[in-house]
Amino acid sequence: MGRNSAICTVFAATMIVAGCDNVSGLDTDPPKPAPKTTTSTAAPATTPPAAPTTTVIPATALLPCPDKDSGKPLPDCTLQSSDSADLTFTVRRTGAGDNGTLTVAITTPTGVAAQTITEKGVDSARSRPELIDTDADGREELIIPLATTPSGTRYAVYHATGTATEFTRSGEFTGTAIDYSPDGFTVTSADLPANKGRTHTFWTYESDKLVPAATVEVHTSPKECILSTPTTLSLTPYATNSAARTHFCAQPAATN
């Protein structure tokens, strides 16, 4: 009990002294407010956006078109001319069977699109286009197989001359082989019925159209070469059938 009384006395004295600080007339400074604390927030570090990147996807590289028939379905491919025009021919195939479509895009050496050729109703999986200078003029023709017939393959022929980069569909011919004669005729060959020999047709271009000038038949038995009719002598350098027969029967395509 005595200890609790002493604590109360001290507490009371403390309260009296504290109360004197508020007595009027005393020269005391008012309590200063606590200084404001300013929190400086630094701007977040920024990273400049990365420069946009462009992914360049290269065009699908196509292999060169095969130069032989492998018996397998043919892929899309490219042909490169070896003449002065130096053109690229991109061959693409759609469809199936005899109702396919063959599209050939022709571009110049600088990559400029020159022409697009489309052949429909083609066995696109088997059609193997070729570039052949069939008239010995220094420019290659585009030869597109269309269909197989009992007498050979039927071809579409696209022709260009000089420095032209566009081709004209000059016509069609049918045969089992394509060649040319030294004097500028396109030669197609086919088998005669019953293995009697071979026939060779010599074609020329008139106003960019493919027309037959003469045909010879090389018989195996008896061995002879005859000039078939009709023969358009005006498309040849010869005035008589005899002279035409002598010339065309002596051509490499007819003698090999």
CSV table of C-alpha atoms in Angstrom, one decimal:
chain,number,residue,atom,x,y,z
A,1,MET,CA,0.0,0.0,0.0
A,2,GLY,CA,2.8,2.4,0.8
A,3,ARG,CA,4.6,1.8,-2.5
A,4,ASN,CA,1.4,2.5,-4.5
A,5,SER,CA,1.0,5.8,-2.7
A,6,ALA,CA,4.5,6.9,-3.6
A,7,ILE,CA,4.0,6.2,-7.3
A,8,CYS,CA,0.8,8.2,-7.3
A,9,THR,CA,2.7,11.2,-5.7
A,10,VAL,CA,5.4,11.2,-8.4
A,11,PHE,CA,2.8,10.9,-11.1
A,12,ALA,CA,0.9,13.9,-9.8
A,13,ALA,CA,4.0,16.0,-9.6
A,14,THR,CA,4.8,15.2,-13.1
A,15,MET,CA,1.4,16.3,-14.3
A,16,ILE,CA,1.8,19.7,-12.5
A,17,VAL,CA,5.2,20.5,-14.1
A,18,ALA,CA,3.9,19.5,-17.5
A,19,GLY,CA,1.0,21.8,-17.1
A,20,CYS,CA,3.1,24.9,-16.4
A,21,ASP,CA,4.4,24.9,-20.0
A,22,ASN,CA,1.0,26.2,-21.1
A,23,VAL,CA,0.8,29.1,-18.7
A,24,SER,CA,0.1,32.4,-20.4
A,25,GLY,CA,3.0,34.9,-20.5
A,26,LEU,CA,5.8,32.4,-20.8
A,27,ASP,CA,8.1,33.2,-23.7
A,28,THR,CA,8.2,29.8,-25.3
A,29,ASP,CA,8.3,28.9,-29.0
A,30,PRO,CA,5.4,27.0,-30.2
A,31,PRO,CA,6.2,23.4,-31.0
A,32,LYS,CA,7.6,23.1,-34.5
A,33,PRO,CA,5.9,20.8,-36.8
A,34,ALA,CA,7.8,17.7,-37.7
A,35,PRO,CA,9.6,18.3,-41.0
A,36,LYS,CA,7.9,16.8,-43.9
A,37,THR,CA,9.7,13.9,-45.4
A,38,THR,CA,9.7,14.0,-49.2
A,39,THR,CA,10.2,10.7,-50.8
A,40,SER,CA,11.8,11.1,-54.1
A,41,THR,CA,10.7,8.5,-56.5
A,42,ALA,CA,13.1,8.0,-59.3
A,43,ALA,CA,11.7,7.4,-62.7
A,44,PRO,CA,11.9,3.8,-63.7
A,45,ALA,CA,14.6,3.0,-66.0
A,46,THR,CA,13.4,2.5,-69.5
A,47,THR,CA,14.8,0.3,-72.2
A,48,PRO,CA,14.3,1.6,-75.7
A,49,PRO,CA,12.1,-0.8,-77.7
A,50,ALA,CA,14.0,-3.2,-79.8
A,51,ALA,CA,14.1,-2.4,-83.5
A,52,PRO,CA,11.6,-4.5,-85.4
A,53,THR,CA,13.1,-7.5,-87.1
A,54,THR,CA,11.9,-8.8,-90.4
A,55,THR,CA,12.2,-12.5,-91.1
A,56,VAL,CA,12.9,-13.0,-94.8
A,57,ILE,CA,11.6,-16.3,-95.9
A,58,PRO,CA,13.4,-17.3,-99.0
A,59,ALA,CA,11.4,-18.6,-102.0
A,60,THR,CA,11.2,-22.4,-102.2
A,61,ALA,CA,14.2,-23.5,-104.2
A,62,LEU,CA,13.1,-25.7,-107.0
A,63,LEU,CA,15.4,-28.3,-108.5
A,64,PRO,CA,16.2,-28.3,-112.2
A,65,CYS,CA,13.7,-30.3,-114.2
A,66,PRO,CA,14.9,-33.8,-114.9
A,67,ASP,CA,16.3,-34.5,-118.4
A,68,LYS,CA,15.0,-38.1,-118.3
A,69,ASP,CA,11.7,-39.8,-117.5
A,70,SER,CA,12.1,-41.7,-114.2
A,71,GLY,CA,8.7,-43.2,-114.3
A,72,LYS,CA,7.8,-41.3,-111.1
A,73,PRO,CA,5.4,-38.3,-110.8
A,74,LEU,CA,7.4,-35.2,-111.6
A,75,PRO,CA,7.9,-32.4,-109.1
A,76,ASP,CA,7.7,-28.6,-109.7
A,77,CYS,CA,11.0,-27.6,-111.2
A,78,THR,CA,12.9,-25.0,-113.2
A,79,LEU,CA,14.4,-24.9,-116.7
A,80,GLN,CA,17.3,-22.5,-117.6
A,81,SER,CA,17.8,-21.6,-121.3
A,82,SER,CA,21.2,-21.8,-122.7
A,83,ASP,CA,20.6,-19.3,-125.5
A,84,SER,CA,21.3,-15.6,-125.5
A,85,ALA,CA,18.0,-14.8,-123.8
A,86,ASP,CA,19.1,-16.6,-120.6
A,87,LEU,CA,15.5,-17.0,-119.4
A,88,THR,CA,14.3,-19.0,-116.4
A,89,PHE,CA,11.2,-21.2,-116.8
A,90,THR,CA,9.5,-22.2,-113.5
A,91,VAL,CA,7.2,-25.3,-114.1
A,92,ARG,CA,4.4,-25.9,-111.7
A,93,ARG,CA,1.8,-28.7,-111.7
A,94,THR,CA,-1.7,-28.9,-110.5
A,95,GLY,CA,-4.5,-31.5,-110.9
A,96,ALA,CA,-4.2,-35.2,-111.5
A,97,GLY,CA,-4.5,-37.6,-114.4
A,98,ASP,CA,-5.2,-36.3,-117.9
A,99,ASN,CA,-7.0,-33.3,-116.4
A,100,GLY,CA,-4.0,-31.6,-114.9
A,101,THR,CA,-2.7,-28.1,-115.6
A,102,LEU,CA,0.9,-27.2,-116.3
A,103,THR,CA,1.9,-23.6,-115.7
A,104,VAL,CA,5.2,-22.2,-116.9
A,105,ALA,CA,6.3,-18.8,-115.5
A,106,ILE,CA,9.1,-17.1,-117.6
A,107,THR,CA,11.4,-14.6,-116.0
A,108,THR,CA,14.3,-12.6,-117.4
A,109,PRO,CA,17.9,-12.7,-116.0
A,110,THR,CA,17.0,-9.6,-113.8
A,111,GLY,CA,14.0,-11.4,-112.3
A,112,VAL,CA,11.3,-9.5,-114.3
A,113,ALA,CA,8.2,-11.6,-115.1
A,114,ALA,CA,8.0,-11.9,-118.9
A,115,GLN,CA,5.2,-14.3,-119.5
A,116,THR,CA,3.0,-17.1,-118.0
A,117,ILE,CA,2.0,-20.0,-120.1
A,118,THR,CA,-0.8,-22.4,-119.1
A,119,GLU,CA,-1.6,-25.7,-120.7
A,120,LYS,CA,-4.8,-27.5,-119.4
A,121,GLY,CA,-5.9,-31.0,-120.0
A,122,VAL,CA,-2.3,-32.3,-119.4
A,123,ASP,CA,-1.0,-35.3,-117.5
A,124,SER,CA,0.8,-32.9,-115.4
A,125,ALA,CA,2.6,-35.5,-113.3
A,126,ARG,CA,4.2,-37.0,-116.4
A,127,SER,CA,4.6,-33.9,-118.6
A,128,ARG,CA,8.3,-33.0,-118.9
A,129,PRO,CA,8.8,-29.7,-120.7
A,130,GLU,CA,12.1,-29.2,-122.6
A,131,LEU,CA,14.0,-26.4,-124.2
A,132,ILE,CA,15.3,-27.4,-127.6
A,133,ASP,CA,16.5,-25.2,-130.5
A,134,THR,CA,14.4,-27.1,-133.1
A,135,ASP,CA,15.1,-24.8,-136.0
A,136,ALA,CA,18.8,-24.0,-135.5
A,137,ASP,CA,18.2,-20.3,-135.3
A,138,GLY,CA,20.1,-19.8,-131.9
A,139,ARG,CA,16.9,-19.6,-129.8
A,140,GLU,CA,15.4,-22.5,-127.9
A,141,GLU,CA,11.7,-23.4,-128.2
A,142,LEU,CA,9.7,-24.5,-125.3
A,143,ILE,CA,8.3,-28.0,-125.9
A,144,ILE,CA,5.5,-29.2,-123.6
A,145,PRO,CA,4.2,-32.8,-123.8
A,146,LEU,CA,0.4,-32.8,-123.7
A,147,ALA,CA,-0.7,-36.4,-124.1
A,148,THR,CA,0.5,-39.9,-125.1
A,149,THR,CA,-1.1,-41.3,-128.3
A,150,PRO,CA,-0.6,-44.6,-130.2
A,151,SER,CA,1.7,-42.8,-132.6
A,152,GLY,CA,3.7,-41.0,-130.0
A,153,THR,CA,3.6,-38.0,-127.7
A,154,ARG,CA,1.6,-34.9,-128.7
A,155,TYR,CA,3.5,-31.7,-128.0
A,156,ALA,CA,2.7,-28.0,-127.8
A,157,VAL,CA,5.4,-25.9,-129.3
A,158,TYR,CA,6.2,-22.3,-128.1
A,159,HIS,CA,8.5,-20.3,-130.3
A,160,ALA,CA,10.4,-17.0,-129.9
A,161,THR,CA,12.9,-15.3,-132.2
A,162,GLY,CA,15.7,-12.8,-131.9
A,163,THR,CA,15.7,-11.0,-128.5
A,164,ALA,CA,12.0,-11.6,-127.7
A,165,THR,CA,11.2,-12.8,-124.2
A,166,GLU,CA,7.6,-13.7,-125.0
A,167,PHE,CA,6.7,-17.0,-126.8
A,168,THR,CA,4.0,-17.7,-129.3
A,169,ARG,CA,2.1,-21.0,-129.2
A,170,SER,CA,3.1,-22.0,-132.8
A,171,GLY,CA,1.3,-25.3,-133.0
A,172,GLU,CA,1.4,-29.0,-132.1
A,173,PHE,CA,3.0,-32.1,-133.4
A,174,THR,CA,3.1,-35.7,-132.5
A,175,GLY,CA,6.1,-38.1,-132.5
A,176,THR,CA,8.4,-40.3,-130.6
A,177,ALA,CA,11.5,-38.1,-131.1
A,178,ILE,CA,12.3,-34.4,-131.8
A,179,ASP,CA,15.3,-33.2,-133.7
A,180,TYR,CA,16.4,-30.6,-136.2
A,181,SER,CA,18.1,-30.5,-139.6
A,182,PRO,CA,21.2,-28.4,-140.3
A,183,ASP,CA,19.2,-26.3,-142.7
A,184,GLY,CA,16.7,-25.2,-140.0
A,185,PHE,CA,13.8,-27.6,-140.2
A,186,THR,CA,12.3,-29.1,-137.0
A,187,VAL,CA,12.1,-32.8,-137.4
A,188,THR,CA,9.7,-35.2,-135.6
A,189,SER,CA,9.9,-38.9,-136.0
A,190,ALA,CA,7.5,-41.8,-135.4
A,191,ASP,CA,7.2,-45.5,-136.0
A,192,LEU,CA,5.4,-46.8,-139.0
A,193,PRO,CA,2.8,-49.5,-138.4
A,194,ALA,CA,3.8,-53.2,-138.2
A,195,ASN,CA,7.5,-52.2,-137.6
A,196,LYS,CA,7.9,-51.3,-141.3
A,197,GLY,CA,10.2,-48.4,-140.5
A,198,ARG,CA,10.0,-44.8,-139.4
A,199,THR,CA,8.5,-41.6,-140.7
A,200,HIS,CA,10.2,-38.2,-140.4
A,201,THR,CA,8.3,-34.9,-140.8
A,202,PHE,CA,10.2,-31.7,-141.5
A,203,TRP,CA,8.5,-28.6,-140.1
A,204,THR,CA,9.1,-24.9,-140.6
A,205,TYR,CA,7.7,-21.6,-139.2
A,206,GLU,CA,5.5,-19.5,-141.3
A,207,SER,CA,4.3,-16.2,-139.7
A,208,ASP,CA,5.3,-17.8,-136.4
A,209,LYS,CA,3.1,-20.9,-137.1
A,210,LEU,CA,4.5,-24.4,-137.2
A,211,VAL,CA,3.7,-26.0,-140.6
A,212,PRO,CA,4.9,-29.3,-142.1
A,213,ALA,CA,7.0,-28.9,-145.3
A,214,ALA,CA,7.8,-32.5,-146.1
A,215,THR,CA,7.6,-36.1,-144.8
A,216,VAL,CA,9.8,-39.0,-145.7
A,217,GLU,CA,9.3,-42.7,-144.9
A,218,VAL,CA,12.3,-44.9,-144.3
A,219,HIS,CA,11.2,-48.4,-144.9
A,220,THR,CA,13.2,-51.4,-143.5
A,221,SER,CA,12.1,-54.0,-146.1
A,222,PRO,CA,12.7,-53.3,-148.8
A,223,LYS,CA,15.1,-50.7,-147.6
A,224,GLU,CA,14.2,-47.4,-149.2
A,225,CYS,CA,13.3,-43.8,-148.4
A,226,ILE,CA,10.3,-42.3,-150.1
A,227,LEU,CA,8.8,-38.8,-150.1
A,228,SER,CA,5.2,-38.8,-148.7
A,229,THR,CA,2.5,-36.7,-150.0
A,230,PRO,CA,1.4,-34.0,-149.6
A,231,THR,CA,4.7,-32.1,-149.7
A,232,THR,CA,4.6,-28.3,-149.8
A,233,LEU,CA,7.5,-27.6,-152.1
A,234,SER,CA,7.0,-23.8,-151.6
A,235,LEU,CA,8.2,-24.2,-148.0
A,236,THR,CA,11.4,-25.9,-149.2
A,237,PRO,CA,14.3,-24.7,-151.3
A,238,TYR,CA,13.4,-27.3,-154.0
A,239,ALA,CA,11.4,-27.1,-157.1
A,240,THR,CA,10.7,-30.8,-157.6
A,241,ASN,CA,9.7,-33.8,-155.5
A,242,SER,CA,12.8,-35.7,-156.7
A,243,ALA,CA,15.1,-33.0,-155.4
A,244,ALA,CA,13.2,-32.7,-152.1
A,245,ARG,CA,13.3,-36.5,-151.6
A,246,THR,CA,17.1,-36.6,-152.2
A,247,HIS,CA,17.6,-33.8,-149.7
A,248,PHE,CA,15.4,-34.9,-146.9
A,249,CYS,CA,16.2,-38.6,-147.2
A,250,ALA,CA,19.9,-37.6,-146.7
A,251,GLN,CA,19.3,-35.7,-143.4
A,252,PRO,CA,20.8,-37.1,-140.2
A,253,ALA,CA,17.4,-37.6,-138.6
A,254,ALA,CA,16.4,-39.9,-141.5
A,255,THR,CA,19.6,-41.8,-141.8
A,256,ASN,CA,20.3,-42.6,-138.1
